[in-house]
């Protein structure tokens, strides 16, 4: 089941670049590096705070691509299901071969449900996210409203052990699909797709690190400009339990 989903998303990314509806398309391949921090901090058995920052750079870090700050309130329904709602502040800069005309800000409201379980040696994580996006239009001094749904399947496999314990290496992979909906959607209903693979190390229940590769396929609003971004990702997860 999981392999089929990854394969389907890979095929979607490939055939998006061949779709005759985008006969005049321009595909730009480029390299980026994203340096990331994530934290889920427990305040009680039911409630917590999500914190996140992503420092997204063009190339190996020479210039800005994007800055993303995300915060939220977590509600732990049980040990397998978490509901979160929050806010993200995103600044996108001109970058690459298809740069935006000017740096712009996005204010993003988001809600998500994460549910997780075991399947043999695999830790399986499903994330469903809704986003309400307020995108700045610098030339017109206004914001436009867009909506998007995201689904991510994340698989984690301990290396050399049956459980993800302290001081354990692990392999991680995810596939994610972005779908726009509602008013104002252009020719990019299938907004983007992501395929990711990484090697990680769990230091203790609160801290782990990952280094991996992300293949991101983006279709711009006009449907004609596409990006295939090859991205190095380095991430730190640091959770604090205040209970």
XYZ file of N, CA and C in Angstrom, residues 38-44 46-52 70-76 84 239-240 242:
75
model
N 12.204 21.800 14.366
C 10.839 21.447 14.742
C 10.788 21.160 16.240
N 9.703 21.570 16.890
C 9.527 21.254 18.302
C 8.060 21.139 18.664
N 7.711 20.073 19.381
C 6.367 19.914 19.945
C 6.517 19.813 21.458
N 6.052 20.833 22.152
C 6.342 20.996 23.574
C 5.069 20.748 24.392
N 5.094 19.708 25.226
C 3.909 19.321 25.995
C 3.734 20.229 27.205
N 2.535 20.800 27.334
C 2.178 21.604 28.497
C 1.374 20.797 29.504
N 0.623 19.814 28.999
C -0.181 18.927 29.843
C -0.386 17.634 29.072
N -2.967 16.760 27.557
C -3.791 17.017 26.378
C -3.267 18.127 25.472
N -2.545 19.092 26.036
C -2.211 20.292 25.275
C -0.706 20.493 25.140
N -0.338 21.144 24.031
C 1.062 21.461 23.796
C 1.192 22.583 22.781
N 2.429 22.955 22.494
C 2.735 24.032 21.555
C 3.642 23.489 20.460
N 3.286 23.792 19.212
C 4.144 23.440 18.075
C 4.956 24.665 17.673
N 6.272 24.486 17.500
C 7.145 25.552 17.017
C 7.982 25.007 15.870
N 8.262 25.876 14.890
C 8.981 25.414 13.694
C 9.586 26.612 12.971
N 6.459 28.803 11.725
C 5.144 28.207 11.953
C 4.968 27.908 13.442
N 3.828 28.299 14.004
C 3.500 27.995 15.399
C 2.072 27.472 15.450
N 1.768 26.699 16.506
C 0.425 26.160 16.621
C 0.143 25.625 18.007
N -1.129 25.325 18.251
C -1.570 24.697 19.495
C -1.906 23.245 19.200
N -1.264 22.322 19.921
C -1.482 20.886 19.755
C -2.513 20.390 20.763
N -3.405 19.516 20.291
C -4.327 18.803 21.180
C -4.111 17.308 20.980
N -3.697 16.617 22.041
C -3.400 15.191 21.975
C -4.659 14.409 22.345
N -3.923 19.916 15.474
C -3.176 21.163 15.631
C -3.812 22.255 14.787
N 12.058 18.444 21.255
C 10.796 18.543 21.983
C 11.062 18.710 23.480
N 10.301 19.577 24.117
C 10.444 19.819 25.553
C 9.133 19.452 26.240
N 7.006 20.015 29.465
C 6.861 20.906 30.618
C 5.904 20.350 31.669
